[in-house]
Structures are given as structure tokens and as C-alpha cells.
């Protein structure tokens, strides 16, 4: 049976967000500095995409202070993890020959 | 460029080893444990691993994390964790058998007894096993080299008639040297980042 277009989550399908989701999928949590280095994005770009992923309920963002410095920690929510696995399964299905 | 899940796993694991601090502190730890054992200060020898782990954590927090960020690795694959635990239990039991035989023999000089190699190689074998599984978990090939070196160092020291303390001290040297070199490279490659 053919996959419906909505089978590929639009929030995850965007390349930058897919990259963030991939990096968060393999770890328990990661801070902003790590994600910036892992994805190669600018701080502003990364922040925008993280906000979108947080809005979709895929990422949980925790802001704290380490001394006087702000610290942002991100982790995939259970919903985000499930959505990523679903996306992965579906995209593999689409690309199957 | 897109990243595969495997590449992302590698990247995350590399974050824990690319600063060389884990090597450096492991080296210091092994040399210190061996030294305190050699001068018969087993209390200091016993608290060394805990002290080293704390020094490593503090150093990472102060030096590495501001530069490359912080990541908490996910637990290893169930099969790998189970295999690691089983081998560690076998090695621990071997070590325990060595100690029991030593105590049964009056806790005296074990040199010359048939179980001396087991007694002398036990601690090194135990640490080599941990190092071997660290290499798998951290996806860091140089730790396989360290594990091999620990076993070779134990073999050589036993052959020379030396005890386990010297084997541990010799085992720590490559950790220390590689750690320092990697740390120097890391500092020059990663200036402090702002959040």
C-alpha cells in the first residue's frame, strides 16, 4: 500500500530539524553548545529550529544557569523519539526500490 | 551535510574522549594505584579510583564542556551491556579466587607458588577488561591498544618476577602520554565557546 504524504512528519522532514533530531535521538540529552557544533548551525538558526521542535512536543528544552552563564539543555521527548522512529521507518519505505 | 544515526552516535561518543582527559586521568590513576600499592598504602590505593573520577568530572566541566558542549550518552545496546557485565563478573571471580588462594596460603609471599601469575595478573586483567569495553562503548580504538598494552605489561612484569603494582604503574604511562598530547591538541583546536 502506498504511503500517505502525512506519513512523513513535516516538522521532522525539514533538513535542519532532521539533523537536530538525529543528534538528539542517539543521546540522553545534549546542551546548546554541543548541538551547535554537531549540526554546524548558527546559534540563531539552531535556536529557531529548536523552538519549532519544542512547539511540536518533540524536544524538551531546559534553561538553567551554570554560575553566571546560561545553559540550555535539550532532549527528545517520548513523543519526539516515537515520531523520529516512525519517520525513519517511513522514509526507508519510500526510498525502497 | 546530513548525518546518519551511526555518525551521530560516533560524534557523541567522540565528545567524551577527544579532550584526552579520560586518558590522562586514567594514567594518573593507574600510576598512583600502583605506587600506593608498592609502598603498602592500600587505603590510598583504594580511594584513588573515586578521586580520579571526580577530578575528571570537574576538569571536563571546567575545561571541555565550555568548548565542545555537554552530552549524556545513551546506555549501550542491551547485548553489549550484558556481555560486558558477564565478562567483568568472570574476571572479578578470577581475581577473587586469586585473593582467596593467597589468604589460604597465609597471605604471605606468593612468589614461586603455582597461582602467582593469577594473583599478579588479576588486577591488570580486570582493568584491561574495563578498558576493552570502554573502547567499544566510547567507540574509541585507542582504548583497544591500551587494553592490549595493559595485558602485555602484566605479562612482562610477571615474567621479570615483579608484582602487580609495577604492572599497573607501567600500564599507566601510555595513557598519561597520549592523554597529555591529545589534551594539548584539543586546547589548540577548540577555543572557548559562548552559549
XYZ file of C-alpha atoms in Angstrom:
292
model
C 0.000 0.000 0.000
C 1.300 3.495 -0.861
C 2.267 5.777 1.995
C 0.135 8.865 2.553
C 2.010 12.203 2.368
C 1.285 12.869 6.049
C 3.212 9.702 6.934
C 6.335 11.864 6.708
C 6.117 14.377 9.546
C 6.639 17.854 8.086
C 8.282 19.193 11.237
C 10.969 16.498 11.111
C 11.230 16.420 7.308
C 12.965 19.815 7.165
C 16.736 19.001 6.791
C 17.988 21.189 9.656
C 15.422 19.796 12.078
C 16.068 16.251 10.893
C 19.744 16.812 11.698
C 18.923 18.069 15.202
C 16.540 15.157 15.785
C 19.183 12.651 14.608
C 21.751 14.021 17.050
C 19.282 14.080 19.919
C 17.976 10.599 19.085
C 21.299 8.906 19.879
C 21.902 10.609 23.239
C 20.050 11.061 26.513
C 20.452 14.847 26.422
C 22.755 17.476 24.948
C 23.410 21.142 25.573
C 23.216 24.004 23.091
C 27.000 24.238 22.578
C 27.137 20.551 21.661
C 24.220 20.785 19.235
C 25.673 23.891 17.599
C 28.936 22.052 16.985
C 27.249 18.807 15.923
C 24.921 20.455 13.409
C 27.205 23.260 12.255
C 24.329 25.745 12.504
C 24.496 29.302 13.743
C 23.120 29.968 17.220
C 20.128 31.855 15.815
C 19.276 29.167 13.286
C 19.586 26.378 15.822
C 17.502 28.281 18.337
C 14.701 28.827 15.773
C 14.561 25.154 14.820
C 14.699 24.000 18.440
C 11.754 26.262 19.248
C 9.797 24.673 16.383
C 10.634 21.179 17.605
C 9.686 22.175 21.136
C 6.401 23.568 19.829
C 5.641 20.224 18.190
C 6.323 18.499 21.514
C 9.332 16.621 20.122
C 12.043 18.309 22.182
C 12.158 19.367 25.809
C 14.303 22.442 26.425
C 15.552 23.203 29.924
C 17.189 26.548 30.657
C 19.404 26.928 33.695
C 22.450 28.843 34.890
C 25.925 27.486 35.436
C 27.444 30.187 37.598
C 26.552 33.335 35.688
C 26.361 31.654 32.304
C 23.057 30.492 30.830
C 22.873 26.817 29.946
C 20.341 25.275 27.579
C 19.849 21.519 27.682
C 17.764 19.687 25.095
C 16.386 16.173 24.998
C 13.930 14.278 22.851
C 10.563 13.683 24.464
C 8.938 10.246 24.256
C 6.690 11.704 21.541
C 9.714 13.030 19.651
C 11.535 9.704 19.881
C 8.489 7.857 18.593
C 7.966 10.393 15.794
C 11.591 10.091 14.722
C 11.407 6.288 14.627
C 8.181 6.483 12.641
C 9.745 8.994 10.228
C 12.810 6.803 9.830
C 10.702 3.752 9.075
C 8.538 5.617 6.577
C 11.361 7.348 4.698
C 13.127 3.996 4.330
C 9.892 2.586 2.943
C 9.628 5.454 0.453
C 13.219 5.020 -0.728
C 12.981 1.243 -1.061
C 13.493 0.047 -4.612
C 25.789 17.706 5.116
C 23.344 15.181 6.531
C 24.370 12.845 9.302
C 23.358 9.231 9.705
C 22.311 7.819 13.080
C 25.617 5.893 13.230
C 27.650 9.037 12.522
C 25.703 10.907 15.205
C 26.462 8.119 17.703
C 30.160 8.319 16.822
C 30.169 12.094 17.131
C 28.551 11.922 20.588
C 30.965 9.250 21.825
C 33.952 11.194 20.474
C 32.962 14.163 22.638
C 33.912 12.136 25.712
C 37.368 11.159 24.503
C 38.613 13.881 22.178
C 39.890 16.085 25.021
C 42.268 13.338 26.221
C 41.276 13.961 29.847
C 39.894 10.452 30.296
C 43.267 9.048 29.147
C 45.251 11.485 31.277
C 43.353 10.769 34.495
C 43.304 7.022 33.836
C 47.092 7.189 33.500
C 47.486 9.193 36.709
C 45.096 6.760 38.444
C 46.934 3.619 37.343
C 50.344 5.011 38.253
C 49.073 6.246 41.638
C 47.288 2.957 42.462
C 50.433 1.034 41.537
C 52.649 3.372 43.547
C 50.495 3.294 46.692
C 50.284 -0.480 46.396
C 54.072 -0.630 46.094
C 54.568 1.397 49.293
C 51.875 -0.705 51.040
C 49.353 2.082 51.398
C 46.278 0.171 50.306
C 43.873 2.779 51.747
C 45.120 5.450 49.325
C 45.152 2.858 46.544
C 41.503 2.047 47.218
C 40.219 5.649 47.227
C 42.185 6.542 44.083
C 39.527 5.456 41.506
C 36.867 7.584 43.197
C 39.183 10.593 43.454
C 40.219 10.227 39.806
C 36.611 10.056 38.557
C 35.829 13.246 40.471
C 38.913 15.067 39.152
C 37.931 14.000 35.620
C 34.353 15.252 36.052
C 35.482 18.620 37.437
C 38.065 19.066 34.669
C 35.527 18.235 31.978
C 33.041 20.686 33.415
C 35.588 23.492 33.670
C 37.736 22.905 30.575
C 35.993 20.747 27.967
C 32.285 21.471 28.278
C 32.575 25.242 27.703
C 34.442 24.412 24.489
C 32.602 21.449 22.979
C 29.402 21.276 24.977
C 27.940 18.595 27.187
C 26.275 15.415 26.075
C 24.933 12.476 28.053
C 25.409 9.275 26.102
C 22.526 6.848 25.885
C 23.030 3.461 27.529
C 24.812 0.917 25.375
C 22.968 -1.739 23.417
C 21.431 -4.363 25.731
C 23.502 -7.211 24.268
C 26.790 -5.322 24.668
C 25.957 -4.296 28.243
C 25.100 -7.915 29.141
C 28.269 -9.288 27.514
C 30.402 -6.651 29.279
C 28.816 -7.425 32.635
C 29.318 -11.183 32.193
C 32.991 -10.851 31.312
C 33.549 -8.406 34.187
C 31.944 -10.899 36.608
C 34.184 -13.717 35.294
C 37.295 -11.561 35.669
C 36.196 -10.414 39.156
C 35.678 -14.049 40.204
C 39.121 -14.953 38.863
C 40.531 -12.097 40.905
C 38.613 -13.250 43.976
C 39.949 -16.804 43.541
C 43.475 -15.357 43.424
C 42.916 -13.442 46.686
C 41.306 -16.482 48.402
C 44.270 -18.681 47.420
C 46.603 -16.005 48.703
C 44.763 -15.760 52.024
C 44.622 -19.575 52.305
C 48.343 -19.672 51.829
C 48.722 -17.439 54.897
C 48.670 -14.131 52.996
C 52.411 -14.428 52.748
C 54.782 -14.242 49.839
C 53.047 -15.688 46.805
C 56.044 -15.571 44.532
C 57.003 -19.043 43.452
C 53.548 -20.558 44.035
C 51.637 -22.015 41.089
C 48.914 -19.379 41.438
C 51.336 -16.450 41.464
C 50.682 -15.497 37.785
C 46.930 -15.450 38.509
C 47.478 -13.238 41.549
C 49.896 -10.927 39.780
C 47.937 -10.602 36.553
C 44.493 -10.330 38.173
C 44.338 -6.545 38.686
C 45.750 -5.880 35.218
C 43.326 -8.325 33.630
C 40.451 -6.627 35.439
C 41.491 -3.150 34.258
C 42.212 -4.412 30.731
C 38.652 -5.794 30.555
C 37.161 -2.470 31.643
C 39.389 -0.685 29.096
C 38.346 -3.092 26.338
C 34.643 -2.476 26.947
C 35.263 1.273 27.265
C 36.730 1.115 23.761
C 33.502 -0.429 22.469
C 31.186 1.875 24.406
C 33.150 5.034 23.612
C 33.844 3.893 20.029
C 37.478 4.832 20.648
C 40.012 2.449 19.021
C 42.994 3.703 21.040
C 41.439 2.080 24.127
C 41.831 -1.339 22.448
C 45.531 -0.501 22.229
C 45.617 0.417 25.918
C 43.878 -2.867 26.847
C 46.489 -4.792 24.858
C 49.297 -2.813 26.464
C 47.956 -3.482 29.997
C 47.997 -7.228 29.327
C 51.444 -7.058 27.721
C 52.788 -5.003 30.671
C 51.359 -7.547 33.123
C 52.930 -10.403 31.142
C 56.335 -8.726 31.049
C 56.364 -7.800 34.748
C 55.297 -11.323 35.785
C 57.970 -12.786 33.540
C 60.515 -10.484 35.219
C 59.272 -11.656 38.603
C 57.739 -8.314 39.568
C 54.410 -7.876 41.353
C 51.085 -6.411 40.151
C 51.910 -2.927 41.472
C 54.691 -2.350 38.944
C 52.497 -3.748 36.166
C 49.836 -1.141 36.960
C 52.383 1.670 37.053
C 53.833 0.685 33.662
C 50.296 0.315 32.260
C 49.511 3.914 33.137
C 52.369 5.503 31.168
C 50.850 5.373 27.637
C 47.512 6.650 28.990
C 49.317 9.622 30.508
C 51.453 10.441 27.465
C 48.651 10.065 24.898
C 46.270 11.941 27.194
C 48.595 14.927 27.534
C 49.260 15.034 23.804
C 45.548 14.767 22.944
C 44.686 17.413 25.533
C 47.233 19.859 24.089
C 45.821 19.261 20.583
C 42.279 19.690 21.893
C 43.034 23.040 23.537
C 44.560 24.469 20.391
C 41.701 23.199 18.207
C 38.818 24.317 20.416
C 38.735 27.846 21.727
C 36.217 28.530 24.486
C 32.707 28.959 23.045
C 29.998 31.296 24.289
C 26.474 29.955 24.662
